PDB file of C-alpha atoms and ligand atoms in Angstrom:
ATOM      1  CA  MET A   1     110.592 157.021 112.390  1.00 57.00           C
ATOM      2  CA  SER A   2     112.954 154.180 111.447  1.00 64.00           C
ATOM      3  CA  GLU A   3     115.820 154.972 109.097  1.00 75.00           C
ATOM      4  CA  ILE A   4     115.686 153.462 105.602  1.00 84.00           C
ATOM      5  CA  ARG A   5     119.073 152.003 104.743  1.00 92.00           C
ATOM      6  CA  ARG A   6     120.356 151.613 101.218  1.00 96.00           C
ATOM      7  CA  LYS A   7     122.130 148.401 100.183  1.00 98.00           C
ATOM      8  CA  ILE A   8     124.754 148.520  97.459  1.00 98.00           C
ATOM      9  CA  GLY A   9     126.711 145.651  95.927  1.00 98.00           C
ATOM     10  CA  ILE A  10     130.272 146.288  94.768  1.00 98.00           C
ATOM     11  CA  MET A  11     131.300 143.724  92.167  1.00 98.00           C
ATOM     12  CA  GLY A  12     135.087 143.725  92.258  1.00 97.00           C
ATOM     13  CA  GLY A  13     137.194 141.839  89.762  1.00 97.00           C
ATOM     14  CA  THR A  14     139.799 142.017  87.052  1.00 96.00           C
ATOM     15  CA  PHE A  15     137.140 140.990  84.502  1.00 98.00           C
ATOM     16  CA  ASP A  16     139.663 139.844  81.904  1.00 98.00           C
ATOM     17  CA  PRO A  17     137.161 139.288  80.332  1.00 98.00           C
ATOM     18  CA  ILE A  18     133.784 139.611  82.070  1.00 98.00           C
ATOM     19  CA  HIS A  19     131.636 136.497  81.473  1.00 97.00           C
ATOM     20  CA  ILE A  20     128.203 135.022  82.136  1.00 96.00           C
ATOM     21  CA  GLY A  21     129.391 133.570  85.487  1.00 95.00           C
ATOM     22  CA  HIS A  22     130.111 137.075  86.815  1.00 97.00           C
ATOM     23  CA  LEU A  23     126.717 138.359  85.631  1.00 97.00           C
ATOM     24  CA  VAL A  24     124.742 135.457  87.119  1.00 96.00           C
ATOM     25  CA  THR A  25     126.664 135.828  90.407  1.00 96.00           C
ATOM     26  CA  ALA A  26     125.922 139.567  90.666  1.00 97.00           C
ATOM     27  CA  GLU A  27     122.236 139.034  89.907  1.00 97.00           C
ATOM     28  CA  ALA A  28     121.988 136.182  92.435  1.00 96.00           C
ATOM     29  CA  VAL A  29     123.566 138.318  95.180  1.00 97.00           C
ATOM     30  CA  ARG A  30     121.350 141.272  94.278  1.00 98.00           C
ATOM     31  CA  ILE A  31     118.245 139.161  94.791  1.00 97.00           C
ATOM     32  CA  GLU A  32     119.481 137.188  97.836  1.00 96.00           C
ATOM     33  CA  TYR A  33     120.529 140.335  99.737  1.00 97.00           C
ATOM     34  CA  SER A  34     117.809 142.684  98.329  1.00 97.00           C
ATOM     35  CA  LEU A  35     120.420 145.102  96.987  1.00 98.00           C
ATOM     36  CA  ASP A  36     119.297 148.407  95.474  1.00 98.00           C
ATOM     37  CA  LYS A  37     122.018 148.190  92.857  1.00 98.00           C
ATOM     38  CA  VAL A  38     125.306 146.513  91.973  1.00 98.00           C
ATOM     39  CA  ILE A  39     128.291 148.587  90.867  1.00 98.00           C
ATOM     40  CA  PHE A  40     130.861 146.685  88.812  1.00 98.00           C
ATOM     41  CA  ILE A  41     134.367 148.014  89.415  1.00 98.00           C
ATOM     42  CA  PRO A  42     137.086 146.663  87.119  1.00 97.00           C
ATOM     43  CA  ALA A  43     140.416 146.583  88.973  1.00 96.00           C
ATOM     44  CA  ALA A  44     142.736 148.913  87.053  1.00 93.00           C
ATOM     45  CA  ASN A  45     146.057 147.862  88.534  1.00 90.00           C
ATOM     46  CA  PRO A  46     145.505 144.807  90.773  1.00 86.00           C
ATOM     47  CA  PRO A  47     148.107 144.731  93.587  1.00 86.00           C
ATOM     48  CA  HIS A  48     148.373 140.911  93.506  1.00 84.00           C
ATOM     49  CA  LYS A  49     148.955 140.772  89.736  1.00 83.00           C
ATOM     50  CA  GLN A  50     152.071 142.886  89.329  1.00 84.00           C
ATOM     51  CA  GLU A  51     153.980 139.979  87.789  1.00 79.00           C
ATOM     52  CA  LEU A  52     151.148 138.941  85.455  1.00 86.00           C
ATOM     53  CA  GLN A  53     150.137 140.277  82.077  1.00 89.00           C
ATOM     54  CA  VAL A  54     146.686 141.819  82.401  1.00 94.00           C
ATOM     55  CA  THR A  55     144.759 143.310  79.451  1.00 96.00           C
ATOM     56  CA  PRO A  56     144.751 147.158  79.490  1.00 96.00           C
ATOM     57  CA  ALA A  57     142.081 148.384  81.891  1.00 96.00           C
ATOM     58  CA  ILE A  58     140.231 150.427  79.259  1.00 97.00           C
ATOM     59  CA  HIS A  59     139.339 147.235  77.302  1.00 98.00           C
ATOM     60  CA  ARG A  60     138.142 145.477  80.471  1.00 98.00           C
ATOM     61  CA  TYR A  61     136.108 148.534  81.440  1.00 98.00           C
ATOM     62  CA  ILE A  62     134.418 148.815  78.014  1.00 98.00           C
ATOM     63  CA  MET A  63     133.571 145.087  77.989  1.00 98.00           C
ATOM     64  CA  THR A  64     132.072 145.429  81.490  1.00 98.00           C
ATOM     65  CA  ILE A  65     129.835 148.299  80.332  1.00 98.00           C
ATOM     66  CA  MET A  66     128.691 146.288  77.312  1.00 98.00           C
ATOM     67  CA  ALA A  67     127.942 143.173  79.376  1.00 98.00           C
ATOM     68  CA  THR A  68     125.931 144.933  82.099  1.00 98.00           C
ATOM     69  CA  TYR A  69     124.074 147.530  80.037  1.00 97.00           C
ATOM     70  CA  SER A  70     120.738 145.688  79.761  1.00 97.00           C
ATOM     71  CA  ASN A  71     120.310 145.187  83.523  1.00 98.00           C
ATOM     72  CA  PRO A  72     118.716 148.292  85.112  1.00 98.00           C
ATOM     73  CA  TYR A  73     120.233 147.407  88.523  1.00 98.00           C
ATOM     74  CA  PHE A  74     123.793 147.148  87.215  1.00 98.00           C
ATOM     75  CA  TYR A  75     126.219 150.087  86.987  1.00 98.00           C
ATOM     76  CA  VAL A  76     129.907 150.323  86.115  1.00 98.00           C
ATOM     77  CA  SER A  77     132.385 152.637  87.799  1.00 98.00           C
ATOM     78  CA  ASP A  78     135.763 153.793  86.544  1.00 97.00           C
ATOM     79  CA  ILE A  79     137.017 154.847  90.000  1.00 97.00           C
ATOM     80  CA  GLU A  80     139.906 152.414  89.936  1.00 97.00           C
ATOM     81  CA  LEU A  81     140.849 153.490  86.389  1.00 96.00           C
ATOM     82  CA  ALA A  82     140.781 157.134  87.420  1.00 95.00           C
ATOM     83  CA  ARG A  83     143.003 156.561  90.468  1.00 95.00           C
ATOM     84  CA  PRO A  84     146.759 156.330  89.907  1.00 93.00           C
ATOM     85  CA  GLY A  85     148.826 153.583  91.541  1.00 92.00           C
ATOM     86  CA  LEU A  86     147.771 150.147  92.750  1.00 93.00           C
ATOM     87  CA  SER A  87     144.027 149.407  93.015  1.00 94.00           C
ATOM     88  CA  TYR A  88     143.548 148.727  96.713  1.00 96.00           C
ATOM     89  CA  THR A  89     139.988 147.794  97.690  1.00 97.00           C
ATOM     90  CA  ILE A  90     140.220 149.903 100.869  1.00 98.00           C
ATOM     91  CA  ASP A  91     140.602 153.063  98.715  1.00 97.00           C
ATOM     92  CA  THR A  92     137.662 152.062  96.520  1.00 98.00           C
ATOM     93  CA  VAL A  93     135.303 151.266  99.403  1.00 98.00           C
ATOM     94  CA  SER A  94     136.341 154.442 101.294  1.00 97.00           C
ATOM     95  CA  HIS A  95     135.508 156.457  98.175  1.00 97.00           C
ATOM     96  CA  LEU A  96     132.031 154.873  97.973  1.00 97.00           C
ATOM     97  CA  VAL A  97     131.359 155.342 101.697  1.00 96.00           C
ATOM     98  CA  ASN A  98     132.124 159.059 101.266  1.00 96.00           C
ATOM     99  CA  GLN A  99     129.988 159.232  98.147  1.00 95.00           C
ATOM    100  CA  PHE A 100     126.896 157.409  99.449  1.00 94.00           C
ATOM    101  CA  GLY A 101     126.980 158.313 103.137  1.00 87.00           C
ATOM    102  CA  ALA A 102     126.479 156.417 106.353  1.00 84.00           C
ATOM    103  CA  GLN A 103     122.950 155.183 105.603  1.00 92.00           C
ATOM    104  CA  THR A 104     124.336 152.633 103.150  1.00 97.00           C
ATOM    105  CA  ASP A 105     125.356 149.009 103.705  1.00 97.00           C
ATOM    106  CA  PHE A 106     127.980 147.760 101.248  1.00 98.00           C
ATOM    107  CA  TYR A 107     128.436 144.189  99.990  1.00 98.00           C
ATOM    108  CA  PHE A 108     131.737 143.506  98.229  1.00 98.00           C
ATOM    109  CA  ILE A 109     131.195 140.572  95.857  1.00 98.00           C
ATOM    110  CA  THR A 110     134.074 138.591  94.441  1.00 95.00           C
ATOM    111  CA  GLY A 111     135.466 135.088  93.927  1.00 93.00           C
ATOM    112  CA  ALA A 112     136.104 132.868  96.961  1.00 92.00           C
ATOM    113  CA  ASP A 113     139.685 132.323  95.740  1.00 90.00           C
ATOM    114  CA  ALA A 114     140.319 136.052  96.057  1.00 92.00           C
ATOM    115  CA  ILE A 115     138.686 136.206  99.512  1.00 93.00           C
ATOM    116  CA  GLN A 116     140.900 133.376 100.742  1.00 92.00           C
ATOM    117  CA  ASP A 117     143.756 135.902 100.600  1.00 93.00           C
ATOM    118  CA  LEU A 118     141.815 138.574 102.494  1.00 96.00           C
ATOM    119  CA  PRO A 119     144.173 138.516 105.541  1.00 96.00           C
ATOM    120  CA  THR A 120     146.913 139.918 103.262  1.00 95.00           C
ATOM    121  CA  TRP A 121     144.814 142.788 101.854  1.00 96.00           C
ATOM    122  CA  GLU A 122     145.684 146.386 102.650  1.00 96.00           C
ATOM    123  CA  LYS A 123     143.984 147.657 105.880  1.00 97.00           C
ATOM    124  CA  VAL A 124     141.717 144.626 105.973  1.00 97.00           C
ATOM    125  CA  ASP A 125     140.394 145.218 109.527  1.00 96.00           C
ATOM    126  CA  GLN A 126     139.182 148.663 108.518  1.00 97.00           C
ATOM    127  CA  LEU A 127     137.701 147.165 105.332  1.00 97.00           C
ATOM    128  CA  LEU A 128     135.697 144.591 107.311  1.00 97.00           C
ATOM    129  CA  GLU A 129     134.219 147.460 109.348  1.00 96.00           C
ATOM    130  CA  MET A 130     133.082 149.126 106.141  1.00 97.00           C
ATOM    131  CA  CYS A 131     131.523 146.285 104.139  1.00 97.00           C
ATOM    132  CA  HIS A 132     130.283 142.721 104.003  1.00 98.00           C
ATOM    133  CA  PHE A 133     132.117 140.269 101.741  1.00 98.00           C
ATOM    134  CA  ILE A 134     130.244 137.809  99.546  1.00 97.00           C
ATOM    135  CA  ALA A 135     132.511 134.991  98.371  1.00 95.00           C
ATOM    136  CA  ALA A 136     131.239 133.332  95.194  1.00 93.00           C
ATOM    137  CA  THR A 137     132.312 129.691  95.204  1.00 89.00           C
ATOM    138  CA  ARG A 138     132.975 127.598  92.099  1.00 80.00           C
ATOM    139  CA  PRO A 139     131.626 124.037  91.841  1.00 70.00           C
ATOM    140  CA  GLY A 140     134.185 121.498  93.043  1.00 66.00           C
ATOM    141  CA  CYS A 141     136.328 124.214  94.568  1.00 65.00           C
ATOM    142  CA  ILE A 142     137.591 123.060  97.949  1.00 61.00           C
ATOM    143  CA  SER A 143     137.455 126.333  99.717  1.00 65.00           C
ATOM    144  CA  THR A 144     139.500 127.237 102.749  1.00 79.00           C
ATOM    145  CA  LEU A 145     137.036 130.028 103.410  1.00 88.00           C
ATOM    146  CA  ASP A 146     136.225 128.602 106.849  1.00 89.00           C
ATOM    147  CA  ASN A 147     139.821 129.253 107.900  1.00 91.00           C
ATOM    148  CA  VAL A 148     139.571 132.851 106.722  1.00 93.00           C
ATOM    149  CA  ILE A 149     136.316 133.371 108.615  1.00 94.00           C
ATOM    150  CA  LYS A 150     137.932 131.865 111.743  1.00 93.00           C
ATOM    151  CA  HIS A 151     140.995 134.077 111.285  1.00 95.00           C
ATOM    152  CA  PHE A 152     138.844 137.200 111.748  1.00 96.00           C
ATOM    153  CA  GLY A 153     136.801 135.786 114.680  1.00 96.00           C
ATOM    154  CA  LEU A 154     133.418 137.414 115.370  1.00 96.00           C
ATOM    155  CA  GLN A 155     134.013 140.040 112.681  1.00 95.00           C
ATOM    156  CA  GLY A 156     134.628 137.254 110.157  1.00 96.00           C
ATOM    157  CA  ARG A 157     131.418 135.425 111.070  1.00 95.00           C
ATOM    158  CA  ARG A 158     129.425 138.655 110.811  1.00 96.00           C
ATOM    159  CA  ARG A 159     130.988 140.019 107.657  1.00 97.00           C
ATOM    160  CA  ILE A 160     132.082 137.158 105.373  1.00 96.00           C
ATOM    161  CA  HIS A 161     129.382 135.186 103.587  1.00 95.00           C
ATOM    162  CA  ARG A 162     129.495 132.586 100.833  1.00 91.00           C
ATOM    163  CA  LEU A 163     127.320 132.019  97.794  1.00 92.00           C
ATOM    164  CA  ALA A 164     127.469 128.837  95.712  1.00 88.00           C
ATOM    165  CA  THR A 165     127.517 129.789  92.032  1.00 86.00           C
ATOM    166  CA  PRO A 166     127.270 126.821  89.624  1.00 80.00           C
ATOM    167  CA  GLU A 167     127.723 129.207  86.672  1.00 76.00           C
ATOM    168  CA  LEU A 168     131.253 129.985  87.872  1.00 74.00           C
ATOM    169  CA  GLU A 169     132.307 126.774  86.142  1.00 84.00           C
ATOM    170  CA  ILE A 170     133.158 129.393  83.518  1.00 90.00           C
ATOM    171  CA  SER A 171     136.417 131.248  84.163  1.00 93.00           C
ATOM    172  CA  SER A 172     138.181 134.172  82.514  1.00 97.00           C
ATOM    173  CA  THR A 173     141.336 132.057  82.277  1.00 96.00           C
ATOM    174  CA  ASP A 174     139.473 129.409  80.268  1.00 97.00           C
ATOM    175  CA  ILE A 175     137.982 132.057  77.969  1.00 98.00           C
ATOM    176  CA  ARG A 176     141.409 133.569  77.230  1.00 98.00           C
ATOM    177  CA  GLU A 177     142.759 130.081  76.497  1.00 98.00           C
ATOM    178  CA  ARG A 178     139.810 129.323  74.209  1.00 98.00           C
ATOM    179  CA  VAL A 179     140.394 132.468  72.149  1.00 98.00           C
ATOM    180  CA  LYS A 180     144.112 131.732  71.949  1.00 98.00           C
ATOM    181  CA  THR A 181     143.489 128.217  70.652  1.00 98.00           C
ATOM    182  CA  GLY A 182     140.635 129.178  68.295  1.00 98.00           C
ATOM    183  CA  ARG A 183     137.807 127.544  70.263  1.00 98.00           C
ATOM    184  CA  SER A 184     134.329 129.043  70.591  1.00 98.00           C
ATOM    185  CA  ILE A 185     133.388 131.422  73.418  1.00 98.00           C
ATOM    186  CA  LYS A 186     129.802 131.749  72.210  1.00 97.00           C
ATOM    187  CA  TYR A 187     127.218 131.845  75.025  1.00 96.00           C
ATOM    188  CA  ILE A 188     129.829 132.006  77.784  1.00 96.00           C
ATOM    189  CA  VAL A 189     130.332 135.732  77.278  1.00 98.00           C
ATOM    190  CA  PRO A 190     127.591 138.169  76.121  1.00 98.00           C
ATOM    191  CA  GLU A 191     127.476 138.547  72.323  1.00 98.00           C
ATOM    192  CA  SER A 192     128.666 142.163  72.528  1.00 98.00           C
ATOM    193  CA  VAL A 193     131.734 141.101  74.533  1.00 98.00           C
ATOM    194  CA  GLU A 194     132.492 138.297  72.066  1.00 98.00           C
ATOM    195  CA  SER A 195     132.371 140.800  69.170  1.00 98.00           C
ATOM    196  CA  TYR A 196     134.585 143.256  71.079  1.00 98.00           C
ATOM    197  CA  ILE A 197     137.221 140.593  71.826  1.00 98.00           C
ATOM    198  CA  PHE A 198     137.494 139.631  68.150  1.00 98.00           C
ATOM    199  CA  LYS A 199     137.338 143.188  66.824  1.00 98.00           C
ATOM    200  CA  GLU A 200     140.121 144.348  69.171  1.00 98.00           C
ATOM    201  CA  GLY A 201     142.156 141.179  68.700  1.00 98.00           C
ATOM    202  CA  LEU A 202     142.324 140.424  72.435  1.00 98.00           C
ATOM    203  CA  TYR A 203     143.769 137.169  73.879  1.00 98.00           C
ATOM    204  CA  ARG A 204     145.345 135.930  70.629  1.00 93.00           C
TER     205      ARG A 204
HETATM  206  P1  NAP B   1     141.537 136.844  90.886  1.00 65.61           P
HETATM  207  O1  NAP B   1     142.684 136.448  91.736  1.00 65.61           O
HETATM  208  O2  NAP B   1     141.749 137.088  89.422  1.00 65.61           O
HETATM  209  O3  NAP B   1     140.326 135.865  90.991  1.00 65.61           O
HETATM  210  C1  NAP B   1     140.205 134.924  91.981  1.00 65.61           C
HETATM  211  C2  NAP B   1     139.047 134.043  91.608  1.00 65.61           C
HETATM  212  O4  NAP B   1     137.810 134.745  91.801  1.00 65.61           O
HETATM  213  C3  NAP B   1     139.065 133.603  90.167  1.00 65.61           C
HETATM  214  O5  NAP B   1     138.612 132.281  90.146  1.00 65.61           O
HETATM  215  C4  NAP B   1     138.087 134.564  89.496  1.00 65.61           C
HETATM  216  O6  NAP B   1     137.453 133.991  88.353  1.00 65.61           O
HETATM  217  C5  NAP B   1     137.058 134.784  90.584  1.00 65.61           C
HETATM  218  N1  NAP B   1     136.442 136.108  90.532  1.00 65.61           N
HETATM  219  C6  NAP B   1     137.062 137.303  90.454  1.00 65.61           C
HETATM  220  N2  NAP B   1     136.166 138.311  90.520  1.00 65.61           N
HETATM  221  C7  NAP B   1     134.946 137.718  90.659  1.00 65.61           C
HETATM  222  C8  NAP B   1     133.631 138.231  90.799  1.00 65.61           C
HETATM  223  N3  NAP B   1     133.407 139.553  90.867  1.00 65.61           N
HETATM  224  N4  NAP B   1     132.623 137.350  90.906  1.00 65.61           N
HETATM  225  C9  NAP B   1     132.846 136.029  90.889  1.00 65.61           C
HETATM  226  N5  NAP B   1     134.070 135.471  90.762  1.00 65.61           N
HETATM  227  C10 NAP B   1     135.108 136.314  90.652  1.00 65.61           C
HETATM  228  O7  NAP B   1     140.889 138.099  91.582  1.00 65.61           O
HETATM  229  P2  NAP B   1     140.701 139.499  90.985  1.00 65.61           P
HETATM  230  O8  NAP B   1     139.578 139.452  90.001  1.00 65.61           O
HETATM  231  O9  NAP B   1     142.014 140.025  90.492  1.00 65.61           O
HETATM  232  O10 NAP B   1     140.339 140.336  92.292  1.00 65.61           O
HETATM  233  C11 NAP B   1     139.093 140.257  92.873  1.00 65.61           C
HETATM  234  C12 NAP B   1     138.822 141.569  93.616  1.00 65.61           C
HETATM  235  O11 NAP B   1     139.573 141.592  94.819  1.00 65.61           O
HETATM  236  C13 NAP B   1     139.228 142.813  92.830  1.00 65.61           C
HETATM  237  O12 NAP B   1     138.296 143.816  93.039  1.00 65.61           O
HETATM  238  C14 NAP B   1     140.579 143.186  93.434  1.00 65.61           C
HETATM  239  O13 NAP B   1     140.890 144.567  93.337  1.00 65.61           O
HETATM  240  C15 NAP B   1     140.339 142.779  94.873  1.00 65.61           C
HETATM  241  N6  NAP B   1     141.629 142.542  95.550  1.00 65.61           N
HETATM  242  C16 NAP B   1     142.100 143.510  96.377  1.00 65.61           C
HETATM  243  C17 NAP B   1     143.311 143.366  97.032  1.00 65.61           C
HETATM  244  C18 NAP B   1     143.811 144.455  97.946  1.00 65.61           C
HETATM  245  O14 NAP B   1     143.121 145.445  98.135  1.00 65.61           O
HETATM  246  N7  NAP B   1     144.985 144.310  98.502  1.00 65.61           N
HETATM  247  C19 NAP B   1     144.061 142.182  96.829  1.00 65.61           C
HETATM  248  C20 NAP B   1     143.551 141.204  95.984  1.00 65.61           C
HETATM  249  C21 NAP B   1     142.317 141.397  95.343  1.00 65.61           C
HETATM  250  P3  NAP B   1     137.515 134.767  86.941  1.00 65.61           P
HETATM  251  O15 NAP B   1     138.967 134.784  86.587  1.00 65.61           O
HETATM  252  O16 NAP B   1     136.669 133.939  86.053  1.00 65.61           O
HETATM  253  O17 NAP B   1     137.002 136.136  87.231  1.00 65.61           O
END
């Protein structure tokens, strides 16, 4: 009897804040790769953002729960919030491999800009053994993804995939700037996230 494999998407990001572009990307990957579910994992303490001011993880986590709640295939995990120290993806994926077992294929979904830096990530060769990477590309973004794929040779061609996402015209940076300068963020974040941002006074 052939083994039935499970397919799980891991949506990794800082989500500061989560927006419609992230949600459309996750849903598109879910359908394209026939994923059983997508787990959103807000990065608690991103290793590449030590010099930058990032909103406290608890706010980003709550907004991610609010934004994903209505999709029955979407889940949110606090594993990076619960783990002390820097949020390395290798630790997160190892945790999920232990949790879900060997009959599961993992797809780590994130922005192409982040994946361009993959060669510098902690234990990246081990990581590529453990999961596929789906790089969501923004319109007009001249991606150097091909160089990254080449860098990893056969493993890169097998494991790194791209997905064009027109909705990623939206960016978290733009949303933070809009709030700061009093411009509308209506319809580019879910209504619940918009209310949360104003109630908590984020990004002023
Ligand atoms: P980032 O540098 O803030 O984002 C890079 C680009 O990707 C931005 O344009 C961003 O747009 C977009 N993006 C981020 N997450 C996305 C998603 N899930 N779907 C679509 N686009 C996305 O990257 P980041 O968000 O901090 O990190 C991305 C993931 O890579 C996180 O899970 C992080 O932990 C992981 N990472 C791990 C290591 C490591 O283990 N050493 C190093 C770097 C990153 P928005 O700003 O609009 O989201």
